[in-house]
Short mmCIF file of C-alpha atoms in Angstrom, two decimals:
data_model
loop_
_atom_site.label_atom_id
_atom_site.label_comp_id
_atom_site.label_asym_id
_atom_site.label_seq_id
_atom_site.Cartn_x
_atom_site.Cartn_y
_atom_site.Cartn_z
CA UNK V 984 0.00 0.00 0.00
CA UNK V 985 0.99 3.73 -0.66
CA UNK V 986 1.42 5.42 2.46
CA UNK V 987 2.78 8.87 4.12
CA UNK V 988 5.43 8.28 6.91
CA UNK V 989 7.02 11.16 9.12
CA UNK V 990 9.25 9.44 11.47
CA UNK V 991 11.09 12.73 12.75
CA UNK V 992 8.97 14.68 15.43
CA UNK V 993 9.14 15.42 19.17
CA UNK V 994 7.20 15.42 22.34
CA UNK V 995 5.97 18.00 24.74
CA UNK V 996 9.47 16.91 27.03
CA UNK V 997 11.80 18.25 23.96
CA UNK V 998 12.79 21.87 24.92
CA UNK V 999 10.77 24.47 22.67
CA UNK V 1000 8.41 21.79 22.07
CA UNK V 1001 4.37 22.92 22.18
CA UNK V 1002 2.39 20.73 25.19
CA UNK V 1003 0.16 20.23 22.31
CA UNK V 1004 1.94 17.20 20.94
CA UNK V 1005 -0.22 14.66 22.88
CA UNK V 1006 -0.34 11.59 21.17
CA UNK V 1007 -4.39 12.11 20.70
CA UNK V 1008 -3.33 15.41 18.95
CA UNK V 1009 -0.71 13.96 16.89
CA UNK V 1010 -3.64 11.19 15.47
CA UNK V 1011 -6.04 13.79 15.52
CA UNK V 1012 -3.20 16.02 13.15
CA UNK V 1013 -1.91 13.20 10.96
CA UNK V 1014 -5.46 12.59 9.75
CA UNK V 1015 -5.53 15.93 8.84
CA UNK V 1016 -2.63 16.17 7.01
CA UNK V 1017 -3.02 12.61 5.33
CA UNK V 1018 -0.11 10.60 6.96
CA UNK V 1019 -0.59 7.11 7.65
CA UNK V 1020 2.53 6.32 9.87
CA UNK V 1021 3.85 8.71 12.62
CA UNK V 1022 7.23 8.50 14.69
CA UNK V 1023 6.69 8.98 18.52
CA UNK V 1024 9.52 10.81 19.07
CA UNK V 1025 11.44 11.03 22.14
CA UNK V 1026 11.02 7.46 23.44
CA UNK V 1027 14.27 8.39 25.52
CA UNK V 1028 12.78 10.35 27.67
CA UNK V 1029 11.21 8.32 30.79
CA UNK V 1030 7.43 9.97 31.29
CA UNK V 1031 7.25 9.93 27.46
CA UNK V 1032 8.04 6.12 26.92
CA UNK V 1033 5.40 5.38 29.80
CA UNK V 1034 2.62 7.21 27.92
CA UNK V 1035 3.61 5.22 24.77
CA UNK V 1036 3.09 2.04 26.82
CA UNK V 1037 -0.18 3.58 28.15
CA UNK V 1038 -1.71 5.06 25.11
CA UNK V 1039 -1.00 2.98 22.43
CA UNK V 1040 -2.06 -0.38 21.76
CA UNK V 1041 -0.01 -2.66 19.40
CA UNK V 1042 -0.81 -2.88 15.81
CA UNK V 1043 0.89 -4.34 12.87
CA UNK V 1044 4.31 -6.03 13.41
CA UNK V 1045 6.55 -3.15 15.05
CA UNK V 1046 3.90 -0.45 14.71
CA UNK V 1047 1.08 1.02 17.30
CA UNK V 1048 -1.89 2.73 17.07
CA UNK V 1049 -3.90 5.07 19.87
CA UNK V 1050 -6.28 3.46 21.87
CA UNK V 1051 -10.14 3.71 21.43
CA UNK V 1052 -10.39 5.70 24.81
CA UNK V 1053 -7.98 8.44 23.58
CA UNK V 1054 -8.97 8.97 20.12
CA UNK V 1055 -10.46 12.51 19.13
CA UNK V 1056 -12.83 11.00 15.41
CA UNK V 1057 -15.17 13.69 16.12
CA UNK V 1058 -12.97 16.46 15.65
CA UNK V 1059 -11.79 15.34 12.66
CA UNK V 1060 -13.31 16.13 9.28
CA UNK V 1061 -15.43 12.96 7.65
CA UNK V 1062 -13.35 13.60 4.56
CA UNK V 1063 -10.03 13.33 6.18
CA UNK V 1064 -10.35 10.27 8.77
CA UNK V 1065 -8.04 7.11 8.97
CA UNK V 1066 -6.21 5.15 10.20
CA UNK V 1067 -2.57 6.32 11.65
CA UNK V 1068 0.14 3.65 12.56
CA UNK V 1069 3.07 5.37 15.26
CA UNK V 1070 6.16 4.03 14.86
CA UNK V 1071 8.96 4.09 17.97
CA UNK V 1072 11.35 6.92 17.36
CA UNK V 1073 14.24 9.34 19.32
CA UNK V 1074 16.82 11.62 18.43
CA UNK V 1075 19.45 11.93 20.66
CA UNK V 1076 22.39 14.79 20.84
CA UNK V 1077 26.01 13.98 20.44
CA UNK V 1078 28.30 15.94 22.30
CA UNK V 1079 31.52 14.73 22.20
CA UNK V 1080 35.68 15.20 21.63
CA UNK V 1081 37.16 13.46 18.72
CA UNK V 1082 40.79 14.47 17.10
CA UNK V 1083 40.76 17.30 19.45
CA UNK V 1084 37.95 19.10 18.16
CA UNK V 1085 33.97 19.23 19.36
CA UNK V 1086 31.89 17.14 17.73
CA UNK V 1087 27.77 17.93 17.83
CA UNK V 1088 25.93 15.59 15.93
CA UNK V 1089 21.97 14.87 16.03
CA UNK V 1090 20.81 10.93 15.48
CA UNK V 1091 17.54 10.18 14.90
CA UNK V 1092 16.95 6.30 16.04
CA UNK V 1093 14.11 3.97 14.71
CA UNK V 1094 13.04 1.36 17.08
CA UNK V 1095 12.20 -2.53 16.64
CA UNK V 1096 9.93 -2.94 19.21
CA UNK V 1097 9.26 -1.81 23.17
CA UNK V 1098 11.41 -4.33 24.25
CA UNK V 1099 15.10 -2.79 22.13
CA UNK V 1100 13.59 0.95 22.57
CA UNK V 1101 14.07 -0.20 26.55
CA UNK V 1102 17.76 -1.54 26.08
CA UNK V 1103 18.57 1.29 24.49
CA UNK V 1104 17.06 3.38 27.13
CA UNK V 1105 19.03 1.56 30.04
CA UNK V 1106 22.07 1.89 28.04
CA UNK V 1107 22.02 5.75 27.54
CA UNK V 1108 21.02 6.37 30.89
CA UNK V 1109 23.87 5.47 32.48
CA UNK V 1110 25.84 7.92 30.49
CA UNK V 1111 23.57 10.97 30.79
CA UNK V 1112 20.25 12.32 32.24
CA UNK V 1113 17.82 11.26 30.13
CA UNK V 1114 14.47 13.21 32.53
CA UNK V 1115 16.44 16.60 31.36
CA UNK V 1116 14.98 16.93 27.74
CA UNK V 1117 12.88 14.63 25.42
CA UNK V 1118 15.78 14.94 23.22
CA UNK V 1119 18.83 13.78 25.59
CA UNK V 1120 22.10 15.49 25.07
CA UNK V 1121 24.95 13.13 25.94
CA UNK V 1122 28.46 13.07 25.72
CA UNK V 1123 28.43 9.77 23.68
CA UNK V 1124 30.30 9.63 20.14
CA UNK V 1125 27.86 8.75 17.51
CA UNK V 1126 29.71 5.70 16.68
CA UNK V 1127 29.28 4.59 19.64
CA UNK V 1128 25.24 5.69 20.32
CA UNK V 1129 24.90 3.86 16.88
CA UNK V 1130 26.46 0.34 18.68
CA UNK V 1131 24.55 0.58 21.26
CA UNK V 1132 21.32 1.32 19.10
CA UNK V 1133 22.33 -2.29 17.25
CA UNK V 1134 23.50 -3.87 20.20
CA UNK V 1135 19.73 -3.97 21.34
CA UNK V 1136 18.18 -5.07 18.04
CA UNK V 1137 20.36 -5.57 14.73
CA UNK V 1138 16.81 -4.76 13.39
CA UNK V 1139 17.15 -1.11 14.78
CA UNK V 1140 17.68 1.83 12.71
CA UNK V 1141 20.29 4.81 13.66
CA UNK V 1142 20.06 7.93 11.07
CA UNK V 1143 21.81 11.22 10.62
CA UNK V 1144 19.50 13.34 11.80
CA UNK V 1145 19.37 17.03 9.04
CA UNK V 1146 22.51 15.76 8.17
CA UNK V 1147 23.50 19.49 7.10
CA UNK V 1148 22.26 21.99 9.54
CA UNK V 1149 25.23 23.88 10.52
CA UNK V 1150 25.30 23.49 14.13
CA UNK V 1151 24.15 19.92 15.20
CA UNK V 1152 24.46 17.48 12.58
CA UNK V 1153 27.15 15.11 10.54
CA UNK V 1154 27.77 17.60 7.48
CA UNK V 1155 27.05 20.31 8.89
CA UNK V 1156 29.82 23.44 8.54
CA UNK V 1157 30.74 23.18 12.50
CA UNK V 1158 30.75 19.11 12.65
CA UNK V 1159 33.68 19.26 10.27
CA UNK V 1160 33.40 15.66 9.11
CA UNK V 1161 33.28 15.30 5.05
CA UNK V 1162 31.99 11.78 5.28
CA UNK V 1163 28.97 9.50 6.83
CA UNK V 1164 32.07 7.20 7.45
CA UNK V 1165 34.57 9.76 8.93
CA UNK V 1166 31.51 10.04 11.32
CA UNK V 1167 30.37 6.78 12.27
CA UNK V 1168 33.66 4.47 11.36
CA UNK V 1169 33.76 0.77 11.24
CA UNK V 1170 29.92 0.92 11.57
CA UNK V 1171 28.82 3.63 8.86
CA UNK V 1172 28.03 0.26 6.57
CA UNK V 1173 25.11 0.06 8.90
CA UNK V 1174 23.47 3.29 8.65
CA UNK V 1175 20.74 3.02 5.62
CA UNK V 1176 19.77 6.57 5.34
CA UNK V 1177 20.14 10.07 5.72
CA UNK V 1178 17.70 13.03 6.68
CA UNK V 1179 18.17 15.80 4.27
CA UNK V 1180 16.60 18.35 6.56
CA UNK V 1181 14.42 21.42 5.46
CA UNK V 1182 17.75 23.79 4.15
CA UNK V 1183 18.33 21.03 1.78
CA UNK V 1184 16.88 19.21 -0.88
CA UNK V 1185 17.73 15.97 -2.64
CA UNK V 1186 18.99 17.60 -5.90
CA UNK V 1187 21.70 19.25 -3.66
CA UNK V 1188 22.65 15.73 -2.14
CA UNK V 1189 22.64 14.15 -5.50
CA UNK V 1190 25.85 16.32 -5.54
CA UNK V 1191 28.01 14.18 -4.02
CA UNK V 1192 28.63 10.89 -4.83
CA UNK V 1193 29.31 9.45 -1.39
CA UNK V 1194 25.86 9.64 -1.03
CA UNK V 1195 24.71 7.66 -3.60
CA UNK V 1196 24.34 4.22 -1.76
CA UNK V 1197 21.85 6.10 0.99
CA UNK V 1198 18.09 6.44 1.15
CA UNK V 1199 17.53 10.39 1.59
CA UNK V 1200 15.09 11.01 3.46
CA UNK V 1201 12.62 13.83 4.73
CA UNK V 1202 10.51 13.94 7.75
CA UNK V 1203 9.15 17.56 9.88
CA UNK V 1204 10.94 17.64 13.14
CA UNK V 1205 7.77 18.80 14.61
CA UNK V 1206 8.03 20.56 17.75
CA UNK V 1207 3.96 21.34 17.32
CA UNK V 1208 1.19 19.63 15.21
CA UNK V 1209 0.44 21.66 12.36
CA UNK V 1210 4.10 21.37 11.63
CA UNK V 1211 3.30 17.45 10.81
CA UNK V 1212 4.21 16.57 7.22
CA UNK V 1213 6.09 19.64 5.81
CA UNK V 1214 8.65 17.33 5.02
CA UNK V 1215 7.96 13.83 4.42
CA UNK V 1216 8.39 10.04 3.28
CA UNK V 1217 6.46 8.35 0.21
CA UNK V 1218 6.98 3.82 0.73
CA UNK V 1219 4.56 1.65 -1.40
CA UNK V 1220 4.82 -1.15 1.10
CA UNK V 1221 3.17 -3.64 3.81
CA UNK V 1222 2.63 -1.30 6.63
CA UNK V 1223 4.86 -2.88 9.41
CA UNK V 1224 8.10 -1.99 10.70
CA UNK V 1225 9.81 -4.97 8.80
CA UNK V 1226 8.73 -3.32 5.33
CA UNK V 1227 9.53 -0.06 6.46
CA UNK V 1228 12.98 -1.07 7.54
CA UNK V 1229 13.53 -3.15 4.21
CA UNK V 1230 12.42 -0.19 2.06
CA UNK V 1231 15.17 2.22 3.47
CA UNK V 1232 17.48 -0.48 3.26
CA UNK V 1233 17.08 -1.53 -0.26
CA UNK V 1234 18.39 -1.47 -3.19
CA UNK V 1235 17.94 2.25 -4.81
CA UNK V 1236 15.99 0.80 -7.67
CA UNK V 1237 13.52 -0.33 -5.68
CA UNK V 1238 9.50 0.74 -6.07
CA UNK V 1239 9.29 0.48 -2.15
CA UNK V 1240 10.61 3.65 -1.35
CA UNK V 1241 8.70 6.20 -3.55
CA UNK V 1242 10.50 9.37 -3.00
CA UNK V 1243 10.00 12.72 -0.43
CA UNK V 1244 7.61 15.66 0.34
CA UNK V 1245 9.97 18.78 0.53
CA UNK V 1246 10.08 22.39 2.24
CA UNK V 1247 11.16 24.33 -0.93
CA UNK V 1248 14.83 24.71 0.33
CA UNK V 1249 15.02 28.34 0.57
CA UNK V 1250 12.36 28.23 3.01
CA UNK V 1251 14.60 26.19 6.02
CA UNK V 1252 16.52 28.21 8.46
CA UNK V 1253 19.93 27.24 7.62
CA UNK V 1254 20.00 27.76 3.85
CA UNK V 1255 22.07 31.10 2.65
CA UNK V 1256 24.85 32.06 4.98
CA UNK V 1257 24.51 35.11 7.43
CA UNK V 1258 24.53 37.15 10.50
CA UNK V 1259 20.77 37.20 12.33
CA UNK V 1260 22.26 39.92 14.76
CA UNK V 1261 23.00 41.95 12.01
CA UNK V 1262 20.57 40.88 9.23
CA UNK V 1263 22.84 39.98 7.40
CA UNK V 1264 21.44 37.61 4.34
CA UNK V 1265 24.86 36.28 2.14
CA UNK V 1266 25.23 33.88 -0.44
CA UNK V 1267 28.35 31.43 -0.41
CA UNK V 1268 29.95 33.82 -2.97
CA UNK V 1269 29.52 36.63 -1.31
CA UNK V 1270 30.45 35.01 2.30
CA UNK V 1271 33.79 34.06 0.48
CA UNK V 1272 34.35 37.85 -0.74
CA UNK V 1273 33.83 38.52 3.00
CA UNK V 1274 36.61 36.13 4.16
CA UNK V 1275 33.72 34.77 6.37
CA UNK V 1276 33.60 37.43 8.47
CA UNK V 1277 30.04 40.15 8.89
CA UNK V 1278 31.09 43.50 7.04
CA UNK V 1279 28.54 45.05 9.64
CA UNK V 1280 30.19 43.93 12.94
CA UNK V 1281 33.70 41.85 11.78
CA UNK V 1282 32.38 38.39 13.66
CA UNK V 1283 32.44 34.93 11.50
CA UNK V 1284 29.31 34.46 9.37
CA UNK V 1285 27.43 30.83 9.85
CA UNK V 1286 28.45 28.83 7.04
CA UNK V 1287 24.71 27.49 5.71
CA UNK V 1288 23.40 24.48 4.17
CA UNK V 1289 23.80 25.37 0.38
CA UNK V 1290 27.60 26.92 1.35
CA UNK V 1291 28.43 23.31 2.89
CA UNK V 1292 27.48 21.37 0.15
CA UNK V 1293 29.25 23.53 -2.40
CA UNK V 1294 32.15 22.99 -0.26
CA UNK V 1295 31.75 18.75 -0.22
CA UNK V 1296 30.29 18.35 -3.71
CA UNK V 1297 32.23 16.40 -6.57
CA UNK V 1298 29.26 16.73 -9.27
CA UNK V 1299 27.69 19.90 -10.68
CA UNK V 1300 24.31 21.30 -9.79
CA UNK V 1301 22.50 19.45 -12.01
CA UNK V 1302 23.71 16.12 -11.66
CA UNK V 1303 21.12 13.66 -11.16
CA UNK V 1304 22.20 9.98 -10.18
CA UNK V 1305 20.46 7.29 -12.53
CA UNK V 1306 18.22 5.91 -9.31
CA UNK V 1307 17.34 9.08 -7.78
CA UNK V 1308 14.07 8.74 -5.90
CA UNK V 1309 11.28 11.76 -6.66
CA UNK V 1310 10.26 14.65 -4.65
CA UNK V 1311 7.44 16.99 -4.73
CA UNK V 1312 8.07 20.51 -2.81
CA UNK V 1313 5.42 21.75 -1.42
CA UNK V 1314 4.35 24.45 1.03
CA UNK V 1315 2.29 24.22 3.69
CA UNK V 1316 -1.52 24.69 3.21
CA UNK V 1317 -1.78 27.10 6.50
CA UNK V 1318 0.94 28.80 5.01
CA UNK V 1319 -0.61 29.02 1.97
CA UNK V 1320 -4.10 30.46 3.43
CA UNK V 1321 -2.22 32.79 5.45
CA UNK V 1322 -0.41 34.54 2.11
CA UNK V 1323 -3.86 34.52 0.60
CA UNK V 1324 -5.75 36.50 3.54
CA UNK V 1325 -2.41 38.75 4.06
CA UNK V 1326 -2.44 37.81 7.83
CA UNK V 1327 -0.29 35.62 10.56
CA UNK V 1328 -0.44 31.61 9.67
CA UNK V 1329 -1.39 31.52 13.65
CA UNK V 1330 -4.47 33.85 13.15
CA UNK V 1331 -7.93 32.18 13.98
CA UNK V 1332 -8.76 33.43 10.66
CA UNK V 1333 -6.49 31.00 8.76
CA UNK V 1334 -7.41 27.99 11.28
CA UNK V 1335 -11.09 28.29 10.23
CA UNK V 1336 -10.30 28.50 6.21
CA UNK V 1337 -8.03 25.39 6.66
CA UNK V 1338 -10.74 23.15 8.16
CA UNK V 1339 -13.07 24.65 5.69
CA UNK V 1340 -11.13 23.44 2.73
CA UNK V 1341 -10.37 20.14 4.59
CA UNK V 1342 -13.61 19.75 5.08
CA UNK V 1343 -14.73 20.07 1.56
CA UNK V 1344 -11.59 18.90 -0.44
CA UNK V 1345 -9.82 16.42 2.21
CA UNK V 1346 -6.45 16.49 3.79
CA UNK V 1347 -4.18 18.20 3.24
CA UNK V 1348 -1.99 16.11 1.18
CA UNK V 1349 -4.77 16.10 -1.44
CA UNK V 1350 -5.47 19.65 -1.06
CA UNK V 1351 -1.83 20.52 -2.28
CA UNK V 1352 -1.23 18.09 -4.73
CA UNK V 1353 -4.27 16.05 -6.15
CA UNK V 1354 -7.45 18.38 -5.89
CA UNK V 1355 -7.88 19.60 -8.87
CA UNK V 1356 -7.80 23.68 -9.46
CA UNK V 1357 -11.40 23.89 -10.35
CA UNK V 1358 -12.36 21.97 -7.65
CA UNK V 1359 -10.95 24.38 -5.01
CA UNK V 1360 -12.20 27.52 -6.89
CA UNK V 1361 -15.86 26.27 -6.86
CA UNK V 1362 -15.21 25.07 -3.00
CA UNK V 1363 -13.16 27.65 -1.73
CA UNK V 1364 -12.10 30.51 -3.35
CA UNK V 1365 -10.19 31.41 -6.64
CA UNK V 1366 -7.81 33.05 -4.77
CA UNK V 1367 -6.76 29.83 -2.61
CA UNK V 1368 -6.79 27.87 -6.40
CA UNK V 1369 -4.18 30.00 -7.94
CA UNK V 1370 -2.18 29.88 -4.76
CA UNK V 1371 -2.18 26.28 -4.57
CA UNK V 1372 -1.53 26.18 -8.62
CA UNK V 1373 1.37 28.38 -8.36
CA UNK V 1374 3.16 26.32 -5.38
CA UNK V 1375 2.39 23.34 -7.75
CA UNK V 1376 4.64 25.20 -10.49
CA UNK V 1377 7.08 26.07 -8.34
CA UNK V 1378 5.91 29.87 -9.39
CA UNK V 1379 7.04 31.35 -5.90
CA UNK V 1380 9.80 33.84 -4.58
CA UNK V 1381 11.35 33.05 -1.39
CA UNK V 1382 13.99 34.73 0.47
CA UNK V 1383 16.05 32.33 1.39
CA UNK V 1384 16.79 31.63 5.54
CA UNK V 1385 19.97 32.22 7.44
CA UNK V 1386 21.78 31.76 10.77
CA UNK V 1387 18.45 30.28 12.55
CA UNK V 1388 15.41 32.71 10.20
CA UNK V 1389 12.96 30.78 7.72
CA UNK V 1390 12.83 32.37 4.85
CA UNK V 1391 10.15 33.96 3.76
CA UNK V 1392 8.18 33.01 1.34
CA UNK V 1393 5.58 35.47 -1.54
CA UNK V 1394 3.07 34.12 -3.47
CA UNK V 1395 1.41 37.07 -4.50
CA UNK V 1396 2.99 40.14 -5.63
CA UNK V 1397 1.96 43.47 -3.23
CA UNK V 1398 0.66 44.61 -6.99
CA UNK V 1399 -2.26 42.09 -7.51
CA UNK V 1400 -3.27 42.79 -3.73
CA UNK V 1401 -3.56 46.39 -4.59
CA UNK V 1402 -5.85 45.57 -7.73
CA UNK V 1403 -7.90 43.14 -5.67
CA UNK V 1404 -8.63 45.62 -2.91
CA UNK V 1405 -12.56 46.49 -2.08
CA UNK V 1406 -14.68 43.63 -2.14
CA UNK V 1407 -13.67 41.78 -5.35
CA UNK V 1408 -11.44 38.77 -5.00
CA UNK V 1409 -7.66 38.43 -6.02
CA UNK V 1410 -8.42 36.51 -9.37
CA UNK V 1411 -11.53 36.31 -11.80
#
């Protein structure tokens, strides 16, 4: 079966982390959004692993689903219910000393089963606190987290976590490894995949070469539900752990891994170089001209995303590898509503149109990619139909995030708002 899987999200114990990511509100918000199979995040952290054991009931081999007494059905649009599968899932922080230089790298860990998600848990907590954050920092080598991750199932999964954020991850400009292997030694012939992250995109992995042989990946990082799915993982398999496992793990060619949902790139955080205390916005060119150092105030300038993997690369910009999975980019139908009305994506305004057009058109997976234009004009609004046909065309203008700022993104020009003032609509 053709599914939706986002295996990268967080609990209400992860610092910054909304106490709205329940695991009745993350059901409740997959539905909405139209994934079938959810990680649980943070199954580390002590409280959070006993409300997995407590809320979810066991499901398909590996997999869990909420229990009858905590599901939320009747706050969910008719035309957006099913099913959702959770999956056991953790990232864990790497602080640690290697070659005489500090290492911080983020690992996001797939779990067999209750029993090796508990081995693993025993394991880290004798080297760190794991009660202090749903995602634990530790002074463990990744290497080594990645042993101990196998060491309670071979059938667990250990992943670079936005393997090129600058800060906290394994290619990222201030891990200063080159390789998955520099990073993970003796054992990197383990690791199946890597998470792209939102700065990147697959086109700017296909890049480099060493990467060839892994499964990228995408998933949202959620630190609050409507967050769910702006990145995410397309498998055309059994739903069970097994298959899940198998189709990250196989061979490139295969049909059982279809392929990513992305944040266009711009839009992530990390993407262009820069200076948020200065607003200062550089590309890699113009970082070098600056000898990495802020014109405004003489400090470095973080090295971003697209700046790292110019630095790595060994293949142009548009090298594509012969197996080289599809991805759609998309943006994020709140987002979307909230460029339409011209207000803030957390106004009450935009949470009202979004489970209008649910509610009419289905989640939101169909909304933004299989509705057809028509159809949302005649439902919604034509304004909302040429947003969502422009995002489809990739007939946006973004500028591009730095040093910890999204990027913005424009779907309309301030032109066409000014012609659509008064009471008629945007479009005709």
């Amino acid at each position: 079966m053709k599914f939706i899987a986002d295996l990268h999200i967080h609990s209400p114990y992860s610092r910054s982390t909304s106490p709205q990511m329940t695991l009745p509100n993350l059901d409740q918000w997959a539905q909405l959004k139209g994934i079938t199979l959810l990680g649980t995040g943070d199954f580390t952290h002590p409280a959070w692993f006993a409300e997995i054991g407590n809320k979810l009931a066991p499901a398909e081999e590996g997999l869990f689903s909420l229990k009858e007494s905590n599901r939320k059905d009747e706050e969910i649009p008719a035309s957006c219910r099913g099913e959702i599968r959770f999956m056991l899932s953790a990232e864990v922080s790497c602080i640690y000393s290697r070659d005489g230089q500090t290492r911080k790298v983020h690992n996001l860990i797939l779990a067999r089963d209750l029993a090796s998600a508990a081995k693993i848990n025993e394991a880290l907590s004798g080297i760190g606190n794991l009660k202090s954050d749903g995602r634990p920092i530790l002074g463990l080598d990744s290497r080594d987290l990645l042993q101990i991750t196998m060491e309670a199932s071979p059938e667990n999964i250990l992943i670079p976590a936005h393997a090129w954020t600058p800060h906290f991850s394994v290619l990222g400009a201030f891990s200063r490894f080159s390789s998955i292997e520099e990073c993970y030694g003796d054992l990197a012939s383990a690791i199946p995949a890597i998470e792209t992250g939102l700065s990147s995109d697959p086109p700017m992995n296909w890049r480099l070469s060493g990467l060839d042989r892994f499964t990228l990946i995408s998933n949202s990082d959620a630190h609050s539900p409507a967050k769910l799915m702006r990145e995410a993982n397309l498998f055309d398999t059994d739903l069970s752990y097994p298959a899940v496992r198998e189709a990250l793990r196989a061979d490139r060619n295969s049909k059982t891994f279809l392929g990513t949902i992305e944040f266009f790139p711009e839009e992530g955080k990390y993407h262009y170089d820069g200076h948020r205390s200065c607003g200062l916005r550089s590309t890699p060119e113009q970082t070098r001209g600056y000898n990495g150092l802020c014109p405004k105030c003489g400090r470095k300038i973080v090295v971003g995303v697209l700046h790292r993997v110019e630095d790595l690369s060994d293949r142009p910009k548009d090298h594509k590898p012969p197996a080289a999975k599809p991805f759609q980019s998309l943006v994020p139908l709140q987002e979307i509503i909230a460029e339409v009305f011209n207000v803030g994506v957390g106004s009450k305004r935009v949470q009202k149109e979004y489970m209008r057009t649910l509610s009419a058109l289905g989640n939101e997976y169909t909304v933004l990619t299989a509705a057809p234009v028509t159809g949302i004009a005649q439902a919604i609004s034509n304004e909302l139909a040429e947003a969502v046909r422009r995002v489809r065309e990739g007939k946006i203008h973004i500028d591009p995030g730095y040093d910890g700022e999204y990027g913005k993104i424009k779907i309309f020009e301030p032109e066409e708002r000014t012609l659509a003032s008064g009471q008629m609509g945007l479009f005709t």
